[in-house]
CSV table of C-alpha atoms in Angstrom, one decimal:
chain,number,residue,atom,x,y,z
A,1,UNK,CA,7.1,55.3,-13.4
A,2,UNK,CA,5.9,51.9,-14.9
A,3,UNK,CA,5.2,53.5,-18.2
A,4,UNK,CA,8.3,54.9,-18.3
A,5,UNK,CA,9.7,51.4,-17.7
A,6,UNK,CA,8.0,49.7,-20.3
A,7,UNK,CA,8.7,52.7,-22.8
A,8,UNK,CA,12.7,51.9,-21.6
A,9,UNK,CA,12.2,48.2,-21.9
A,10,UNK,CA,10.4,47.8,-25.5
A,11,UNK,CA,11.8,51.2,-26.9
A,12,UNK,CA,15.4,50.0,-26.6
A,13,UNK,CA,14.9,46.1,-27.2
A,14,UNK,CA,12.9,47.4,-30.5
A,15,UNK,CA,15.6,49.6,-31.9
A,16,UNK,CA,18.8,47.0,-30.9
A,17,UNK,CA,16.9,44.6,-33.2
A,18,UNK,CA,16.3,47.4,-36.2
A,19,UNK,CA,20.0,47.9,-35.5
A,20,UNK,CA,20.8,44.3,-36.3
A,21,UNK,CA,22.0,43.4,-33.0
A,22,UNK,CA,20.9,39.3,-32.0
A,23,UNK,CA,18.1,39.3,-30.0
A,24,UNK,CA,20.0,37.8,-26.7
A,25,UNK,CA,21.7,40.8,-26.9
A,26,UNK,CA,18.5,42.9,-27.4
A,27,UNK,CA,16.7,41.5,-24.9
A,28,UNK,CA,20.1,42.0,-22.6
A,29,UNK,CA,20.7,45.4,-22.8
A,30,UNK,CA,17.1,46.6,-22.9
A,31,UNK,CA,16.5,44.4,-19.7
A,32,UNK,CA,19.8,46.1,-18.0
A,33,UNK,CA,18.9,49.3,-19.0
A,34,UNK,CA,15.6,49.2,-17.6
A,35,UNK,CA,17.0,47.9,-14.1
A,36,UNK,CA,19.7,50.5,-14.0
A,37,UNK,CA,16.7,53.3,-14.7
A,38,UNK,CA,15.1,51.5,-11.6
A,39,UNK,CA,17.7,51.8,-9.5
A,40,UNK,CA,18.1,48.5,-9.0
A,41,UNK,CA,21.6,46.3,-8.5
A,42,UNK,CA,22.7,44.9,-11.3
A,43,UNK,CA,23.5,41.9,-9.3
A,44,UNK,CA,19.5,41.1,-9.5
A,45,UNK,CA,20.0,40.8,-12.7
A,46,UNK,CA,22.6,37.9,-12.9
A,47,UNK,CA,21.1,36.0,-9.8
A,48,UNK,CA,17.7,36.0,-12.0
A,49,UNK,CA,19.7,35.0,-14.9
A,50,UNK,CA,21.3,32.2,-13.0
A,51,UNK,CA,18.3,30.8,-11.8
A,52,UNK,CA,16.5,30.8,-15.2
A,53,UNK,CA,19.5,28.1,-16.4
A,54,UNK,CA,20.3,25.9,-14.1
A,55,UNK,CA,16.5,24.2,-13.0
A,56,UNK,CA,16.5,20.7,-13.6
A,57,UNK,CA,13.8,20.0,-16.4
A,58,UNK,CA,16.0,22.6,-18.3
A,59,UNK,CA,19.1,19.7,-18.3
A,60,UNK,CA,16.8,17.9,-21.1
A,61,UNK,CA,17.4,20.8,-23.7
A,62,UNK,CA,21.5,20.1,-24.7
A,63,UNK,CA,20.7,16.2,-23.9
A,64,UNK,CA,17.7,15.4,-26.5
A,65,UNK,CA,19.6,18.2,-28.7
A,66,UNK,CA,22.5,15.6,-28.7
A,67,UNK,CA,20.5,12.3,-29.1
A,68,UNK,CA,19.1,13.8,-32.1
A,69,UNK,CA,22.6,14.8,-33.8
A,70,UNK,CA,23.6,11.3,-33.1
A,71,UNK,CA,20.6,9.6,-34.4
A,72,UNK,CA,21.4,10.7,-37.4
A,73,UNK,CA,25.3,9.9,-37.7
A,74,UNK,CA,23.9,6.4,-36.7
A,75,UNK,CA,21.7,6.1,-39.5
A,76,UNK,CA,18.5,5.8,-37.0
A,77,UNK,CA,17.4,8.6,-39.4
A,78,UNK,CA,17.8,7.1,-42.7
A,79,UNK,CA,16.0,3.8,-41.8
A,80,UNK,CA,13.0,6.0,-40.9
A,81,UNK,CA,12.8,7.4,-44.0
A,82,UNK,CA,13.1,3.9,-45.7
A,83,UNK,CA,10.4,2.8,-43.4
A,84,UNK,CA,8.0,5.9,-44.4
A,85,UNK,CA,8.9,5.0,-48.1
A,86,UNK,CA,7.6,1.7,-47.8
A,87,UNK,CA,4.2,2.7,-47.0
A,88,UNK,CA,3.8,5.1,-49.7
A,89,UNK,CA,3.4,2.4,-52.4
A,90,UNK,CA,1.8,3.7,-55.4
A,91,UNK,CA,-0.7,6.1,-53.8
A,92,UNK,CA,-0.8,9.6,-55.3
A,93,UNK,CA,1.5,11.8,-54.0
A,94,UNK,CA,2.9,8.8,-52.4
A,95,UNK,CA,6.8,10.3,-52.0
A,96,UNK,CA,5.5,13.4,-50.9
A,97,UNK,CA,3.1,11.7,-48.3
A,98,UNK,CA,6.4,9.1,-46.9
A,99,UNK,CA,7.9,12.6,-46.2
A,100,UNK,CA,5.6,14.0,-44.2
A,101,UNK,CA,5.3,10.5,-42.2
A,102,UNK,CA,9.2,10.3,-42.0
A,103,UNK,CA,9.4,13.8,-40.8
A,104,UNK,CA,6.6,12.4,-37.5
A,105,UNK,CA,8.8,9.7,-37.1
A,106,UNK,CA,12.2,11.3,-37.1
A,107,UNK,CA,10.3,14.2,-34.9
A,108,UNK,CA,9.5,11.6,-31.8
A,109,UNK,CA,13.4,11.4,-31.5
A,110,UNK,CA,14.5,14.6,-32.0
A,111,UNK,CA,12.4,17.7,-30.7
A,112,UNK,CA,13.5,19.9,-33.2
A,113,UNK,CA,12.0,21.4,-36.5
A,114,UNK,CA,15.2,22.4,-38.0
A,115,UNK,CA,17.0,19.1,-37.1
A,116,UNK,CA,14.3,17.0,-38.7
A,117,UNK,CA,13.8,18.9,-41.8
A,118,UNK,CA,17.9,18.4,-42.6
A,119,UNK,CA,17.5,14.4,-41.4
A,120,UNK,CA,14.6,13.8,-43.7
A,121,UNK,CA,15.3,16.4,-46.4
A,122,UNK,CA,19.0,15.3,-47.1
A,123,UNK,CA,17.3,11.6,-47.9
A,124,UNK,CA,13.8,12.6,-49.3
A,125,UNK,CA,14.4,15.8,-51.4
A,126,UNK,CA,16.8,14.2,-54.1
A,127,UNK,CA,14.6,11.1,-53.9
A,128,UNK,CA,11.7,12.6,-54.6
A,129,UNK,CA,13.5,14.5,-57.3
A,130,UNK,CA,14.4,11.2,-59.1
A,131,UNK,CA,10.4,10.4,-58.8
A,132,UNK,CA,9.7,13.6,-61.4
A,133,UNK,CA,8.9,15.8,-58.4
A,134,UNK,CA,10.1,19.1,-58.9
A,135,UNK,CA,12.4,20.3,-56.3
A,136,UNK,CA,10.4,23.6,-55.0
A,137,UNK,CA,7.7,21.2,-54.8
A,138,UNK,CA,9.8,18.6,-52.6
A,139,UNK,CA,11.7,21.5,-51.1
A,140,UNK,CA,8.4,23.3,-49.4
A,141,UNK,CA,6.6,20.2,-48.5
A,142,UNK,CA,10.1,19.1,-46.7
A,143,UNK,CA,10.3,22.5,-44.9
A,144,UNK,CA,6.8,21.8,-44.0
A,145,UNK,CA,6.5,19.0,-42.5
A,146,UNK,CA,9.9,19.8,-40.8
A,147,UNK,CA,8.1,21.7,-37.9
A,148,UNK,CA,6.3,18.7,-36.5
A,149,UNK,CA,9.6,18.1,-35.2
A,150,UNK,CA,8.4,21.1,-32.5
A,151,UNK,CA,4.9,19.5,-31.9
A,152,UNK,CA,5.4,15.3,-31.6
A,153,UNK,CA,6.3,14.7,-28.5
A,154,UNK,CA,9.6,14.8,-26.9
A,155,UNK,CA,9.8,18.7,-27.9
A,156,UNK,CA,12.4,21.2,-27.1
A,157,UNK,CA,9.8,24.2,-27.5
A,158,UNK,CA,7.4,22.6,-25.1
A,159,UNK,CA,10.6,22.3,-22.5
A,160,UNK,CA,10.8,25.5,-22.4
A,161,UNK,CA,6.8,26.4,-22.2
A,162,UNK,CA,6.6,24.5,-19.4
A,163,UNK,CA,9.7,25.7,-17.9
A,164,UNK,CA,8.1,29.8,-18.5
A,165,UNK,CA,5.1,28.4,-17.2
A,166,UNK,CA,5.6,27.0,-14.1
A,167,UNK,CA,6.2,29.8,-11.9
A,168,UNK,CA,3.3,31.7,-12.9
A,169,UNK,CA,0.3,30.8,-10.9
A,170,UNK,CA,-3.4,31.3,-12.2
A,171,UNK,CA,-4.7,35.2,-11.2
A,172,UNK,CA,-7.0,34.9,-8.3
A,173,UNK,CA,-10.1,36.1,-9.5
A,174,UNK,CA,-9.5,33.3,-12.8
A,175,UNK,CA,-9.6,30.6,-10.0
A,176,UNK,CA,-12.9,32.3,-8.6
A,177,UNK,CA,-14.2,32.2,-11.4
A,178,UNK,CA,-13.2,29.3,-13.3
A,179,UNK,CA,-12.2,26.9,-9.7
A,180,UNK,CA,-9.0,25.1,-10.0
A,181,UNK,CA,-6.3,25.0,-13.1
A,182,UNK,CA,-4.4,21.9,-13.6
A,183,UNK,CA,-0.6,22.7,-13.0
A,184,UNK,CA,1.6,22.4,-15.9
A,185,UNK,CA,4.3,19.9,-16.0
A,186,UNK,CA,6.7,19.1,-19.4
A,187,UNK,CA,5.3,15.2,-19.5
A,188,UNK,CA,1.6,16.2,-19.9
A,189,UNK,CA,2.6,18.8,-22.4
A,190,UNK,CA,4.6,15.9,-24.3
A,191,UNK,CA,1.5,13.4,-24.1
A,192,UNK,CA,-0.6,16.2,-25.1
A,193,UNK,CA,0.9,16.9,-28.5
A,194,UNK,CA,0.2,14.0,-29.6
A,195,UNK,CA,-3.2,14.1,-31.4
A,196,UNK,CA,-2.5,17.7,-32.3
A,197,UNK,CA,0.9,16.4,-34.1
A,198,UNK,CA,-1.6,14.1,-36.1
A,199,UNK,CA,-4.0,16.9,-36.5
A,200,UNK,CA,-1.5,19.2,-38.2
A,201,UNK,CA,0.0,15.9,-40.0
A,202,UNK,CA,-3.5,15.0,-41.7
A,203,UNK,CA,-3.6,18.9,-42.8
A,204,UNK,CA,-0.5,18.3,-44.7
A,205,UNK,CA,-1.4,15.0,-46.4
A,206,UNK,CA,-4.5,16.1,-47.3
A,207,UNK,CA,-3.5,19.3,-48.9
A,208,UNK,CA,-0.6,17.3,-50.4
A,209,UNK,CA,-3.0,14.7,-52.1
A,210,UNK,CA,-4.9,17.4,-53.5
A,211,UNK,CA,-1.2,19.2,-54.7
A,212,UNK,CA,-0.1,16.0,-56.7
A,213,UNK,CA,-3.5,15.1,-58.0
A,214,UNK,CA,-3.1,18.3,-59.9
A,215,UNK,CA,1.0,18.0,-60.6
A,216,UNK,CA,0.4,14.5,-61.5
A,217,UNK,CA,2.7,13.2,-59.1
A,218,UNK,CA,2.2,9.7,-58.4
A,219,UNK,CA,3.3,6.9,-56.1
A,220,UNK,CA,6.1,3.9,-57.3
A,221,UNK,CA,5.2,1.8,-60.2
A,222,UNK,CA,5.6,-1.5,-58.7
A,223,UNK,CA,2.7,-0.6,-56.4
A,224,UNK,CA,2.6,-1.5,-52.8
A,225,UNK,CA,4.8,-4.6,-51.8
A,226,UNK,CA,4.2,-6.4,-47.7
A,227,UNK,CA,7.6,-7.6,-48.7
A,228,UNK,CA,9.3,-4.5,-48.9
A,229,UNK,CA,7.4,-3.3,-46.0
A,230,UNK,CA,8.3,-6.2,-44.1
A,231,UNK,CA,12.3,-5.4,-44.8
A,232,UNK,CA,12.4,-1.9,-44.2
A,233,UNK,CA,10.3,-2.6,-40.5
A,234,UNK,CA,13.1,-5.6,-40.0
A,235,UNK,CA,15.8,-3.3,-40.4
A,236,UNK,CA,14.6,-0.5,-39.1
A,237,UNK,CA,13.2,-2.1,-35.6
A,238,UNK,CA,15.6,-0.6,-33.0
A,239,UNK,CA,14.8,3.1,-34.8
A,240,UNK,CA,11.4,2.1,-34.4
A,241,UNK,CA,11.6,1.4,-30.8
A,242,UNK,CA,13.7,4.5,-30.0
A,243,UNK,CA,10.2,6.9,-29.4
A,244,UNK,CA,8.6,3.8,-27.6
A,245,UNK,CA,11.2,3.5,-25.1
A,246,UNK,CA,11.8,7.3,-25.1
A,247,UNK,CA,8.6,8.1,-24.6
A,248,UNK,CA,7.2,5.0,-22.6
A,249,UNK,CA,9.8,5.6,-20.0
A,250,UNK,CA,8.2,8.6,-19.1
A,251,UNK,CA,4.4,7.9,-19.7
A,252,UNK,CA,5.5,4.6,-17.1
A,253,UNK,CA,6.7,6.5,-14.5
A,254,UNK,CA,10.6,4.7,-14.8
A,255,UNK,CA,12.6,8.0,-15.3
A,256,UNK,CA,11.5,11.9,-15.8
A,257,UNK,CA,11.8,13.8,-19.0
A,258,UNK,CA,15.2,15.2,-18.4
A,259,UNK,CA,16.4,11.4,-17.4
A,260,UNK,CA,14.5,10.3,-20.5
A,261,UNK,CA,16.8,12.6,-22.4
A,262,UNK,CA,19.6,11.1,-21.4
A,263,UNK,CA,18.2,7.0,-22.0
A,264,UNK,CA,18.0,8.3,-25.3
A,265,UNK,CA,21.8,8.8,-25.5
A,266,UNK,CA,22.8,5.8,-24.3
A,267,UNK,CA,20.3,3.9,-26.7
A,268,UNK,CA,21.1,5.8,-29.7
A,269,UNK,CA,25.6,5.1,-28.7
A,270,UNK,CA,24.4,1.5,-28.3
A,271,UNK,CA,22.5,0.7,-31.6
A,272,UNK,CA,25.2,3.2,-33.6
A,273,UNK,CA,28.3,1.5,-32.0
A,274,UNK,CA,26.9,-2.0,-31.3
A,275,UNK,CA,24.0,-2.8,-33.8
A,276,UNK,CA,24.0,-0.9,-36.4
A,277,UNK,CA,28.0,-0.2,-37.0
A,278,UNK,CA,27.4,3.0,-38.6
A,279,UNK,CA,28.7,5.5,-35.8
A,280,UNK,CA,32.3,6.6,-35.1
A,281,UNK,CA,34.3,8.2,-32.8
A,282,UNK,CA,34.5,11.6,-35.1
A,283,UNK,CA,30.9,11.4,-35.6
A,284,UNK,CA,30.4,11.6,-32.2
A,285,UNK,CA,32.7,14.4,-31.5
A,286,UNK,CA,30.8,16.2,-34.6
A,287,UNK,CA,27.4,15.9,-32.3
A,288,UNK,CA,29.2,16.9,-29.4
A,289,UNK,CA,30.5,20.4,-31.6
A,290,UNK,CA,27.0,20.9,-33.0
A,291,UNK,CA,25.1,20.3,-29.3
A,292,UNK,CA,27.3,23.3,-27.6
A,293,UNK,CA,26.8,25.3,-30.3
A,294,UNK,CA,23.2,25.0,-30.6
A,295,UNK,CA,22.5,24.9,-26.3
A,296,UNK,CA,24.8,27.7,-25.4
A,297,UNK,CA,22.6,30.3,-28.0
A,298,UNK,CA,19.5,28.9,-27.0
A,299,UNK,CA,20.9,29.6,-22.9
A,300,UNK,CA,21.8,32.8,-23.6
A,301,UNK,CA,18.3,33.5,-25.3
A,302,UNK,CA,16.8,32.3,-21.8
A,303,UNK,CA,18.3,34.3,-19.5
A,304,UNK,CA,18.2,37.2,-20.7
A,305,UNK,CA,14.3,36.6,-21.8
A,306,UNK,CA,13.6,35.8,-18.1
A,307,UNK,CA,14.8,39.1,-16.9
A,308,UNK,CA,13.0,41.1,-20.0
A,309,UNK,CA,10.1,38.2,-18.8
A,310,UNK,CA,10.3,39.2,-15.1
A,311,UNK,CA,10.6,42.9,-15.7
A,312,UNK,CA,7.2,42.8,-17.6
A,313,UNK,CA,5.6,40.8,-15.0
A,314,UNK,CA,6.4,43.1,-12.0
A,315,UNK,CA,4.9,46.1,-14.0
A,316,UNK,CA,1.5,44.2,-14.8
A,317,UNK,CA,2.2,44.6,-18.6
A,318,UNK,CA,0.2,40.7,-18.8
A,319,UNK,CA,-2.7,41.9,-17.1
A,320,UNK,CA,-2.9,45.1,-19.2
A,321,UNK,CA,-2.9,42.7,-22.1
A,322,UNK,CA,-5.4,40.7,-20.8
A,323,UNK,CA,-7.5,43.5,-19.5
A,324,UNK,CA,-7.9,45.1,-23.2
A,325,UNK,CA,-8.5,42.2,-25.2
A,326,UNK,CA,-11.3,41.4,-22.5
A,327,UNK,CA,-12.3,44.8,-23.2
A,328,UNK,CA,-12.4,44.3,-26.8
A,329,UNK,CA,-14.8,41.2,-26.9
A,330,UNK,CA,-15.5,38.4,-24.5
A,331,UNK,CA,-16.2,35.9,-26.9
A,332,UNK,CA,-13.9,33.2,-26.7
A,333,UNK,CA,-13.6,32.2,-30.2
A,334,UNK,CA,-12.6,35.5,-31.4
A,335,UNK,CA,-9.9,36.0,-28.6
A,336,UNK,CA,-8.4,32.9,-29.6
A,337,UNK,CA,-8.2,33.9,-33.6
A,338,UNK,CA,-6.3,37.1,-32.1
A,339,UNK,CA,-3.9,35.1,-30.1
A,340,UNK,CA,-3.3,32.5,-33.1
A,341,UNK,CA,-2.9,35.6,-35.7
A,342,UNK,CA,-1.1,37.6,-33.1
A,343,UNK,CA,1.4,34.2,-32.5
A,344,UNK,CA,1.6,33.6,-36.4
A,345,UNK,CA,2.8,37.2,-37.1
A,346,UNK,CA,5.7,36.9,-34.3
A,347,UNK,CA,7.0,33.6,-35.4
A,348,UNK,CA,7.2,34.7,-38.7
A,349,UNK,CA,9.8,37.3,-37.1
A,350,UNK,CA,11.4,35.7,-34.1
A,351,UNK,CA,13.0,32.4,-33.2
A,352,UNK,CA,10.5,30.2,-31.9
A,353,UNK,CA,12.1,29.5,-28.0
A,354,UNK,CA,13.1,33.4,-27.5
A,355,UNK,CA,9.1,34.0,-28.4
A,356,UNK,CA,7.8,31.3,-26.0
A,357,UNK,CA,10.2,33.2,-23.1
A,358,UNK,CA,9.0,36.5,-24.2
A,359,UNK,CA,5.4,35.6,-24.5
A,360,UNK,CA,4.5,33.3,-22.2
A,361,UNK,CA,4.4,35.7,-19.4
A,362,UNK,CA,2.4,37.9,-21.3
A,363,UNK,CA,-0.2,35.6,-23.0
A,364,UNK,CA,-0.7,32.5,-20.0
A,365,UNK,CA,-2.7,35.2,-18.0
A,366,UNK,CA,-5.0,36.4,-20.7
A,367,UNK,CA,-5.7,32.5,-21.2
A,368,UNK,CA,-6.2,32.0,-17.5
A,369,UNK,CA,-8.3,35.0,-17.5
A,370,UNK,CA,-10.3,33.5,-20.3
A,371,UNK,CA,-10.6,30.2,-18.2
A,372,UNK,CA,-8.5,28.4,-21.2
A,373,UNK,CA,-6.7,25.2,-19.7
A,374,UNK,CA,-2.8,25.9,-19.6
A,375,UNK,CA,-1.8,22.8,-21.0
A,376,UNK,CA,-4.7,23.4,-24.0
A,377,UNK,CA,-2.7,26.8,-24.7
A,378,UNK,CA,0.8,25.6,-24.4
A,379,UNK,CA,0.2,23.4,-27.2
A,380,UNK,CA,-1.6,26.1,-29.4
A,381,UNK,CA,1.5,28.1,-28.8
A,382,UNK,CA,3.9,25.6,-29.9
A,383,UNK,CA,1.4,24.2,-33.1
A,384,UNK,CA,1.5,28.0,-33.6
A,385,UNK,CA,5.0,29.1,-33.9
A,386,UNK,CA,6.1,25.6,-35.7
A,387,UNK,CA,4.6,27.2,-38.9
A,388,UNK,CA,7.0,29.5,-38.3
A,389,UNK,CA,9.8,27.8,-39.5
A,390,UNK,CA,8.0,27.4,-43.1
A,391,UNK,CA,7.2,31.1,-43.6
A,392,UNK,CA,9.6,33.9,-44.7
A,393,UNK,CA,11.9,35.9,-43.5
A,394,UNK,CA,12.8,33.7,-40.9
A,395,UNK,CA,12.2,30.4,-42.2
A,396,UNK,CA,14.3,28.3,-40.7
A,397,UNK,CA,13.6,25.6,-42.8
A,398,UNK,CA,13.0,27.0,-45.9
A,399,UNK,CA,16.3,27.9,-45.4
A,400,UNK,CA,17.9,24.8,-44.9
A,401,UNK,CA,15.5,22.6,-47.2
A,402,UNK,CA,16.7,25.0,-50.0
A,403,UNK,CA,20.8,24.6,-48.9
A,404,UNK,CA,19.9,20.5,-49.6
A,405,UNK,CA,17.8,21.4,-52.7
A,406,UNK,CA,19.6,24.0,-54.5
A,407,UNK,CA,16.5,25.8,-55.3
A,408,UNK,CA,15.5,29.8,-54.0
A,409,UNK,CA,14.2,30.8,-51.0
A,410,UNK,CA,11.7,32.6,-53.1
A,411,UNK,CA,10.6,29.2,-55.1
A,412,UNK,CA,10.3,27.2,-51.5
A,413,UNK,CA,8.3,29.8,-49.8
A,414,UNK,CA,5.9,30.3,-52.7
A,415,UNK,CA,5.0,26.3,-52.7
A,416,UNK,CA,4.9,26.2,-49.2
A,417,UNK,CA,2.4,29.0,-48.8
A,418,UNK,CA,-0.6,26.0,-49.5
A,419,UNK,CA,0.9,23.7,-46.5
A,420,UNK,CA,1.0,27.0,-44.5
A,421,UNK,CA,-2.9,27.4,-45.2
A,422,UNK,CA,-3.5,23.6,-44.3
A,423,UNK,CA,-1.3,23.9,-40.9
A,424,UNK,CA,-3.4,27.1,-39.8
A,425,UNK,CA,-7.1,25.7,-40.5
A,426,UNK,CA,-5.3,22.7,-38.3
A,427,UNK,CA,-4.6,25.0,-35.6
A,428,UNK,CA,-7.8,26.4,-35.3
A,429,UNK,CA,-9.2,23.0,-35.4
A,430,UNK,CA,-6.8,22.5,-32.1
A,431,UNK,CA,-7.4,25.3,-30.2
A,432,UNK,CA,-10.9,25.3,-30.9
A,433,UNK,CA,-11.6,21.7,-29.9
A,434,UNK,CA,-9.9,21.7,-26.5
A,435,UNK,CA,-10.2,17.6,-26.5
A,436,UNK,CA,-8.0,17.2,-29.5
A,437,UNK,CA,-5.3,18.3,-27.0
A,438,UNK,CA,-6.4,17.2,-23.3
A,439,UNK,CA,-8.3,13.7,-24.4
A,440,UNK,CA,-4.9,12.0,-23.5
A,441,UNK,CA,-3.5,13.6,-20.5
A,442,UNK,CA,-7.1,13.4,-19.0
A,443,UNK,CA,-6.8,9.4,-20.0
A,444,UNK,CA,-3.8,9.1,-18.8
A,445,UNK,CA,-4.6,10.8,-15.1
């Protein structure tokens, strides 16, 4: 009977998606279809649907998706950007470099990799440009450093980790074996991405030094200037202070993630409306537009991956998983290059929060098996699919840097393929040095 099941369940959700159908719909039908084979009412299948959307900590998803949109209509973005500039000076590569820093600044506001590669990218790519860069070049290290956006902390992906993750509890014998797992909760996930956000950042600089030593790309002529520092930090202060007070409030106890979501709202109508001038009513309405858009695909992505999720829990296809990699090798190291492979592979495929639904409930138990912390792996995952969004065929950002650029998919993808390399050795690095992601949550308590 369960093979059957499973046969039902990924035969059918595979074919829908060779057919072209969207994959909420796959994951739908195939779902349906394997409850109806069960025999089960379909009513189940709503009242699991329900639950998955309307938990509390999932509230933050349209609200940080908003505060982002409005961040930029209220020019928090574009003082960023002017801030990064600043320190670029006249180091090598310099441009390229302010990017990748604007893209970890504008990525503490707005949780999203597509979001922050069309912020930055609208500003950077034509600037850099002017600089003699060449636009594949500024295209693919845009698209790039667009999916720290996913990994600096507040993040929509990690939401929805720790909202998969939550309800499954450690497998007995891991506990016997390993003692007690630390339960996962979406504020240590946002304070523990924050080294591994720097991690993956210093892969991209580096590799982007190296890239415009060899292009000749070098930094502004006048050199490096306090001064101009100085203005850009004066007038950018309140974007400055958006992450601090977005991400302090929650660190300090005064107001949960999902709350935090909405402080950001109200911060980012005050300095737009108030302080900075720049925001107006049809901008607003624009946000609004793009938000319910955005949350209502992602929703329906979620329910329907919890019931394909549940259905694949109740027939033990996790600990099947778990049992034959564990059967394959014990040693640690090369289970986690299968994982990170495995996760590279899908993302290049799949959307990145339909793949955490899907795979979480697969993949958390082979880690707990493995006695690898949850926290630890649901930052691997997320560091993992972000690169996602800079490789072909999905690519979200490759497809949006080159709709601001003007230049191929093809072009992008090709000079991206270096800053792909960097990112992965960076993963590794992560998920191999456990610290790089637990150091703060453990200093934090």
């Amino acid at each position: 009977m369960e093979s059957s099941v499973v046969t039902i369940l990924f035969g059918s959700f595979l074919l829908l998606l060779l057919m072209g159908a969207p994959i909420s719909v796959s994951l739908g039908v195939s779902a349906l279809a394997s409850f109806l084979y069960l025999g089960e009412n379909p009513i189940k299948f709503v009242q699991i649907a329900f639950t998955s959307v309307g938990s509390f900590p999932l509230m933050a998803l349209p609200a940080f998706i908003l505060a982002g949109a409005l961040m930029e209509a209220a020019g928090i973005s574009k003082r960023l950007v002017d801030l990064a500039e600043s320190f670029a000076g006249p180091f090598t590569g310099g441009m390229s470099a302010a990017t990748v820093m604007a893209c970890m600044f504008f990525g503490a506001i707005s949780g999203s990799g597509p979001a922050t590669t069309a912020a930055v990218g609208m500003l950077m790519i034509p600037a850099m440009v002017q600089r003699g860069y060449s636009k594949g070049y500024a295209s693919a290290i845009t698209a790039s450093s667009g999916g720290l956006g996913v990994v600096i902390p507040p993040s929509i992906p990690m939401v929805i980790f720790g909202i998969s993750a939550m309800g499954l509890m450690p497998p007995p014998e891991a506990v016997a074996q390993y003692g007690q797992f630390q339960s996962v909760s979406i504020p240590k996930l946002f304070i523990a991405g924050f080294l591994p956000g720097l991690v993956l950042s210093c892969g991209l600089l580096i590799m982007n030094y190296f890239l415009s030593k060899k292009h000749g790309y070098k930094g502004t002529t006048e050199g490096w200037s306090m001064a101009v520092t100085y203005t850009a930090l004066r007038k950018g202060i309140w974007s400055v202070l958006a992450p601090i007070v977005i991400l302090g409030g929650i660190y300090s106890g005064l107001f949960t993630p999902t709350e935090s979501a909405i402080v950001a709202i109200f911060y980012t109508l005050v300095i737009g409306f108030f302080v900075h001038k720049e925001l107006k009513f049809k901008d607003v309405m624009h946000s609004l537009e793009t938000t319910t858009w955005l949350t209502g695909r992602v929703l329906l992505i979620l329910f329907t991956a919890t019931v394909f999720g549940r259905l694949l829990v109740e027939n033990q296809i996790p600990a099947v998983v778990a049992a034959a990699m564990l059967d394959m090798t014990t040693n640690l190291y090369i289970i986690w290059a299968l994982i990170i492979f495995f996760l590279l592979f899908v993302g290049m495929f799949m959307e990145t929060l339909a793949a955490i639904m899907i795979l979480t409930p697969v993949l958390l138990p082979v880690a707990y098996n493995l006695g690898i912390d949850p926290i630890h792996f649901g930052i691997v995952v997320v560091c993992c699919l972000s690169i996602g969004f800079q490789t072909p065929p999905l690519g979200e950002n490759l497809f949006i840097a080159s709709g601001v650029s003007g230049t191929s998919i093809e072009e992008i993808s090709l000079r991206a393929l270096p800053f792909a390399v960097a990112s992965v050795v960076s993963v590794f690095l992560i998920a191999y040095v456990p610290q790089i992601a637990l150091f703060l949550p453990g200093l934090f308590g």
